[in-house]
XYZ file of C-alpha atoms in Angstrom:
388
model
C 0.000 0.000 0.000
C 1.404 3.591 -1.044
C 0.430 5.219 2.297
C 1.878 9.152 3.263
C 5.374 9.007 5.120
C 3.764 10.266 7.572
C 1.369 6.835 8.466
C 4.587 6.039 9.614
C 4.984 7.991 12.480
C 1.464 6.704 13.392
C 1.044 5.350 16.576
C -2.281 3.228 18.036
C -3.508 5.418 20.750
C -2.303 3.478 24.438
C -5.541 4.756 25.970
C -8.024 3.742 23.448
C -7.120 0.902 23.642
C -6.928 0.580 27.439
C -10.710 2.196 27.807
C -11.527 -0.690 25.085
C -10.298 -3.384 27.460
C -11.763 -1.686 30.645
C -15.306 -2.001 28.869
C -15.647 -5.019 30.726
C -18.082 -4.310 33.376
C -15.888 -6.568 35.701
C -12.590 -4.033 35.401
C -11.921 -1.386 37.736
C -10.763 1.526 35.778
C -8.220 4.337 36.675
C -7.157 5.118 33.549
C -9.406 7.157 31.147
C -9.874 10.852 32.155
C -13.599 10.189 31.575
C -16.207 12.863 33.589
C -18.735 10.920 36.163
C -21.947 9.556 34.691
C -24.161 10.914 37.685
C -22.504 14.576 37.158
C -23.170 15.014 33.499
C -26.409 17.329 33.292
C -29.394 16.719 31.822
C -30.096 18.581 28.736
C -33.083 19.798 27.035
C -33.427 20.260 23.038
C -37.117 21.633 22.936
C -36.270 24.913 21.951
C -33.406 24.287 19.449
C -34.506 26.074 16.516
C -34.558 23.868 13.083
C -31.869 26.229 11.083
C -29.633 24.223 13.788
C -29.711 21.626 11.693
C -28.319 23.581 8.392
C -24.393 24.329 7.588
C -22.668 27.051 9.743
C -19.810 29.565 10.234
C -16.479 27.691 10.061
C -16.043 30.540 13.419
C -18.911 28.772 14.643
C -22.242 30.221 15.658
C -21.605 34.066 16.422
C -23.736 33.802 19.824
C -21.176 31.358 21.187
C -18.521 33.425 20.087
C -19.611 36.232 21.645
C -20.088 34.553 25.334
C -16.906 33.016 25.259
C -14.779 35.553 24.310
C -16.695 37.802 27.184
C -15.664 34.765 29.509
C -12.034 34.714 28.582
C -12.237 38.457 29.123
C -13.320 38.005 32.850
C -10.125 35.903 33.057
C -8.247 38.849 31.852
C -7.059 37.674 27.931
C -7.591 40.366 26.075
C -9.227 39.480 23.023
C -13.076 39.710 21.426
C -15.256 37.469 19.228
C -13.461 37.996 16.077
C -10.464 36.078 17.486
C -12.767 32.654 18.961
C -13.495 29.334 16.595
C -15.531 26.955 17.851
C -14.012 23.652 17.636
C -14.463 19.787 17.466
C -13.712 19.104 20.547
C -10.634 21.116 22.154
C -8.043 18.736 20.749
C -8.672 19.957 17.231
C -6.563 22.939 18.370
C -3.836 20.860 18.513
C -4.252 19.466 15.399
C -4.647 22.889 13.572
C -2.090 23.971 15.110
C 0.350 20.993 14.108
C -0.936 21.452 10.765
C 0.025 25.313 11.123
C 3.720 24.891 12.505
C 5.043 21.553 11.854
C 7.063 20.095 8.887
C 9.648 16.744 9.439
C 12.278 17.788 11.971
C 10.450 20.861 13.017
C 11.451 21.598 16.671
C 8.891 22.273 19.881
C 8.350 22.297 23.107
C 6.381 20.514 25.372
C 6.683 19.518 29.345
C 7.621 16.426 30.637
C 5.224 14.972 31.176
C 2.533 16.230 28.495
C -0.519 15.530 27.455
C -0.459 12.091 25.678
C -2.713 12.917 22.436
C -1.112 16.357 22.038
C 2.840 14.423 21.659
C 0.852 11.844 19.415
C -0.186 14.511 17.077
C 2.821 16.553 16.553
C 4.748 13.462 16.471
C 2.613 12.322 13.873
C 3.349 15.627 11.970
C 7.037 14.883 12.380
C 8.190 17.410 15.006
C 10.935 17.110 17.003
C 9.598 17.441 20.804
C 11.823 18.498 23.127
C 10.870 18.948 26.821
C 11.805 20.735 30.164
C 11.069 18.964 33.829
C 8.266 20.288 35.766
C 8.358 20.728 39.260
C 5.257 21.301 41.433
C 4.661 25.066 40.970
C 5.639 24.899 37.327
C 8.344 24.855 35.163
C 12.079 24.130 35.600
C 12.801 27.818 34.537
C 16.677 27.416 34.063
C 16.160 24.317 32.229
C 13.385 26.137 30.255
C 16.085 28.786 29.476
C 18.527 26.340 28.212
C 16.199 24.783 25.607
C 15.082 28.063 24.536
C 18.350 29.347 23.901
C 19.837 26.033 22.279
C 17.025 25.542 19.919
C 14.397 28.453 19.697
C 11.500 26.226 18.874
C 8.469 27.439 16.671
C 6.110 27.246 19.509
C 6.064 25.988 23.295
C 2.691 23.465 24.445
C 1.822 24.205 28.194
C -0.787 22.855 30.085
C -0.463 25.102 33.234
C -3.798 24.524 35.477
C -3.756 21.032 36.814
C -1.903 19.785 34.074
C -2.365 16.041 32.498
C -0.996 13.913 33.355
C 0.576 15.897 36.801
C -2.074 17.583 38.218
C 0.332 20.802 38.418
C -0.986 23.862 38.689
C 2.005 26.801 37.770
C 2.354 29.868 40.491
C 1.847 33.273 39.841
C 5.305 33.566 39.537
C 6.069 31.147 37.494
C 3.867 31.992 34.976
C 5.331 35.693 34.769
C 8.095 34.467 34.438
C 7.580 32.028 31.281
C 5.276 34.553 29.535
C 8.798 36.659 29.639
C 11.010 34.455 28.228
C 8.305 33.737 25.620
C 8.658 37.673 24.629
C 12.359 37.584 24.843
C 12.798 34.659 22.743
C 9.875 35.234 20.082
C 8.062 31.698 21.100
C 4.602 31.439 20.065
C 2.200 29.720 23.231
C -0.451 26.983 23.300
C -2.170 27.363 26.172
C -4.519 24.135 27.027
C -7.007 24.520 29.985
C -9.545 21.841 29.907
C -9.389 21.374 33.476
C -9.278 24.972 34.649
C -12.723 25.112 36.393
C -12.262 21.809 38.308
C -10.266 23.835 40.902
C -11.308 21.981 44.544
C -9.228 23.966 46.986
C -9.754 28.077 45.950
C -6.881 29.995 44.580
C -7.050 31.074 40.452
C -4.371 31.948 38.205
C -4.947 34.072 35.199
C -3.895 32.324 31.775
C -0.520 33.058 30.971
C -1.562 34.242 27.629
C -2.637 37.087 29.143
C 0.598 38.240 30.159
C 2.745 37.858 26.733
C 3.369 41.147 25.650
C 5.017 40.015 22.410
C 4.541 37.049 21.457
C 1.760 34.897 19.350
C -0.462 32.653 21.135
C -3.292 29.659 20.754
C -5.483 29.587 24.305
C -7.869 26.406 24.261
C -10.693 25.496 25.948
C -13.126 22.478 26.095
C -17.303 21.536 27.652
C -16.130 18.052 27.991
C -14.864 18.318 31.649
C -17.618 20.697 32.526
C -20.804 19.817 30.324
C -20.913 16.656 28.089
C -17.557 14.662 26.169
C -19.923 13.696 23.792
C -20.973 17.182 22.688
C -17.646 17.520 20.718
C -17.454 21.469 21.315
C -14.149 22.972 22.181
C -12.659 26.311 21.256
C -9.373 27.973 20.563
C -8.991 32.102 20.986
C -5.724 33.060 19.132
C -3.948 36.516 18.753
C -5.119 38.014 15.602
C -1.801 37.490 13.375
C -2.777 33.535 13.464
C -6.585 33.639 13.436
C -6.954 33.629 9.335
C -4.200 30.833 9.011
C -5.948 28.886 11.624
C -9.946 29.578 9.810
C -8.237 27.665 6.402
C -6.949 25.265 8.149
C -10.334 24.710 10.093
C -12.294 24.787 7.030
C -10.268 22.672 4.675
C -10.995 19.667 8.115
C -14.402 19.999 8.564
C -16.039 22.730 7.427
C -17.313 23.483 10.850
C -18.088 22.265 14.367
C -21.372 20.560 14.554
C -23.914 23.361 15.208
C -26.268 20.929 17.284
C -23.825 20.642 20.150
C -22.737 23.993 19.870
C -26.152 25.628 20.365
C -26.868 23.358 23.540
C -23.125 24.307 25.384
C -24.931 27.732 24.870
C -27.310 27.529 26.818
C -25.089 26.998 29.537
C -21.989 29.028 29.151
C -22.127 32.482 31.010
C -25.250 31.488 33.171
C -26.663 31.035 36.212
C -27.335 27.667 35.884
C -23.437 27.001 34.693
C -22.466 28.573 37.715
C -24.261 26.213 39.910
C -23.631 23.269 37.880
C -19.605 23.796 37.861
C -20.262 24.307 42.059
C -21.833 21.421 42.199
C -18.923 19.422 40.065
C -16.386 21.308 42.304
C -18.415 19.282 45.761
C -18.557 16.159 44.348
C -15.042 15.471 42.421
C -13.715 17.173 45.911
C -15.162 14.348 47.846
C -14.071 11.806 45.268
C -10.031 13.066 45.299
C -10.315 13.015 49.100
C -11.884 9.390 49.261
C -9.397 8.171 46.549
C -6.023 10.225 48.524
C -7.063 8.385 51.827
C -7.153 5.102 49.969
C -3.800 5.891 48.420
C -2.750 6.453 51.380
C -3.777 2.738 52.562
C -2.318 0.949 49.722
C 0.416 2.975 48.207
C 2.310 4.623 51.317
C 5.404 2.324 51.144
C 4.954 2.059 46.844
C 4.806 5.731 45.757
C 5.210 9.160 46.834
C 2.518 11.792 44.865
C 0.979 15.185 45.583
C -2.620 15.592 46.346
C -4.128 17.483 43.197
C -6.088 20.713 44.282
C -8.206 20.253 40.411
C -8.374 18.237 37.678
C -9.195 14.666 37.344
C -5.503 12.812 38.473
C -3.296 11.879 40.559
C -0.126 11.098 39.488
C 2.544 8.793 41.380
C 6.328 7.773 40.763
C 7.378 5.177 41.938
C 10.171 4.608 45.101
C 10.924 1.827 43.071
C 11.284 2.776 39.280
C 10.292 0.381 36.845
C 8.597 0.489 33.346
C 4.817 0.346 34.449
C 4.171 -0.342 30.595
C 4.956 -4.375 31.698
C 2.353 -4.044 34.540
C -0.716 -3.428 32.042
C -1.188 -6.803 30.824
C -0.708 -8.215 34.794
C -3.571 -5.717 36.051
C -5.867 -6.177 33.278
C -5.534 -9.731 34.107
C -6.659 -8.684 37.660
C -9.424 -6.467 36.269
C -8.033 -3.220 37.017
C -7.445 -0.615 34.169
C -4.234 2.440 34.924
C -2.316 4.937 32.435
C 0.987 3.762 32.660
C 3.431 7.247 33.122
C 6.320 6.579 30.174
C 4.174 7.972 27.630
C 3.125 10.835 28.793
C 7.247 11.814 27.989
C 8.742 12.521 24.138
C 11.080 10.150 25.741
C 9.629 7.389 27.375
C 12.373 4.908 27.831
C 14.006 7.309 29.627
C 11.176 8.189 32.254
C 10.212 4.936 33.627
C 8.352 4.790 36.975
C 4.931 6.747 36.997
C 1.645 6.245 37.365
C -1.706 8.246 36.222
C -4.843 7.321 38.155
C -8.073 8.782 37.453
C -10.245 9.825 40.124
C -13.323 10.739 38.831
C -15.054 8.045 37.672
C -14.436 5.180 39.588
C -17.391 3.872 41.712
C -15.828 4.510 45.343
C -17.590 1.334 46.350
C -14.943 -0.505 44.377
C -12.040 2.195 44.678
C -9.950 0.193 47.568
C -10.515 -3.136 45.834
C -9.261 -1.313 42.937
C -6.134 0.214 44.966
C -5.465 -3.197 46.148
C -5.413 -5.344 43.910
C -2.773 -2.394 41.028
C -0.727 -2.236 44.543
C -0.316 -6.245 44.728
C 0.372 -6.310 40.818
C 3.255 -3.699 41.404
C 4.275 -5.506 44.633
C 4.866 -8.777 42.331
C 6.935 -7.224 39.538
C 9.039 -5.948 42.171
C 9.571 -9.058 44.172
C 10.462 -10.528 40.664
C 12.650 -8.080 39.486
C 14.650 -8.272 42.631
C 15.106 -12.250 42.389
């Protein structure tokens, strides 16, 4: 078959096809990043006029636009409608914006760890991902420095409020002090908050797109965490120099985001009834982290050492021991529990071995320590072996 070069670079997505296996009714699941049934909301389509159901904007419907462009506003990026596309799903930022930048051998940036999809995509377009450490208020600023100054990459991929896979959340000061070495050095920004408004313990951080006085920048945002996954409705607000570039792109994909989903997120964004829904979230993924850190604590004291998230959907463990958890997947499966093994959450994942990402959030707590248990007993094994 005369397939693109680029199939090659195609890899089979590790979490597919670990949410395919934990289908099973019998598995215990930590690994997807999946929302709780009981907290998605129950919508209503009475009112959804028929001209819903007819092509749109490639922008996406100028309502939409509108509200969230007055929302990013309130969280002080300066920007209005005119710079806002509704997406497919927040991820097709990434994808636009690989499509935008990257040729073979193209160089970015990313933090170790990253998102997984996002490194599968601009891997797929060929870049070459190079990554800085993260430490738990952020970035490893002098190592940041370092890269920027030995490679000047076209654009840097940050994930800054409780990051996947980490959970970090950067400091105030941290991100002043990335937005100015993304002025000094010219570095456009992708800034990817799907988990901003899952924030359990107070405290907010504007976006650091909001601070770049300089350079170009890509801000996304998603409804899956917050509304429905299944809606499919994301967004991207860019500075204006990028905007057009990214509107081809966007049309020559899809023509546009299905208008359907986008007219139901708004009737939420911006109201009232948003407000209490995301309070409500905020309560019960609060009691679900604390349930799941005090059974941590129970299973994986003398294991793992990890920081208690304060948002998102994660927590994320490395090991005392370090091993490849890659080899433990087929072992748990085989004990009907479902994790994200760490290594390939890293550009480099043979050099990163030792982490865990477990999902909070949608686990039934009635079988979270069984759950616990039975990973921690399929970790204890592959040590004991290892060691003989």
């Amino acid at each position: 078959m005369a397939f693109s070069e680029r199939v090659s670079r195609l890899k089979s997505s590790l979490i597919r096809e670990i949410l395919a296996a934990a289908q099973r009714p019998e598995v215990m699941s930590f690994a997807g990043g999946l929302p709780a049934e009981a907290m998605l909301p129950k919508v209503d389509w009475t009112d959804m006029p028929a001209s819903m159901g007819q092509y749109g904007m490639s922008e996406g419907e100028p309502a939409l636009r509108e509200v969230l462009a007055a929302e990013a506003r309130a969280l002080g990026v300066d920007c209005d409608a005119s710079q806002v596309m509704v997406l497919s799903g927040s991820q097709q930022a990434l994808d636009l914006a690989a499509k935008l930048y990257i040729d073979k051998g193209t160089e970015i940036m990313l933090e170790a760890p990253t998102y997984l999809a996002a490194l599968q995509i601009f891997q797929l377009f060929g870049a070459e991902c190079l990554s800085f450490p993260l430490q738990a208020d952020g970035p490893d600023l002098a190592a940041l420095r370092v890269q920027l100054e030995q490679h000047r990459p076209v654009f840097i991929y940050l994930i800054p409020t409780f990051q996947n896979p980490s959970a970090v959340r950067y400091s105030e000061t941290k991100r002043d002090a990335v937005a100015a070495l993304l002025d000094e050095f010219g570095v456009t920004l992708i800034e990817d908050e799907p988990y901003r408004e899952l924030n359990f313990d107070g405290g907010s951080a504007t976006p650091i797109v909001s601070r770049l006085k300089k350079a170009s920048w890509i801000y996304t945002g998603t409804v899956s965490k917050t509304l429905l996954p299944g809606l499919r409705v994301g967004f991207l607000i860019s500075s204006p120099d990028l905007f057009p570039h990214l509107l081809r792109l966007k049309q020559s994909a899809d023509l546009h985001t299905n208008r359907v989903g986008q007219w139901q997120a708004l009737q939420w964004i911006g109201t009232e009834k948003m407000s209490n829904h995301l309070a409500e979230l905020r309560d019960f993924y609060r009691v679900r982290r604390d349930g799941f850190q005090l059974a941590l604590e129970e299973h994986f004291s003398d294991l793992a050492d990890w920081h208690v998230p304060q948002g998102g959907l994660f927590f994320w463990l490395t090991l005392k021991q370090p091993f490849d958890t890659r080899t433990l997947l087929k072992p748990a499966l085989e004990q009907n529990v479902a994790f994200m093994p760490g290594e390939p959450f890293f550009a480099n994942p043979d050099q990163n071995v030792g982490s865990l990402r477990l999902n909070f959030s949608h686990i039934d707590p009635e079988r979270l320590h069984e759950g616990l248990k039975r990973l921690a007993n399929v970790i204890r094994q592959a040590q004991a072996a290892q060691a003989a």
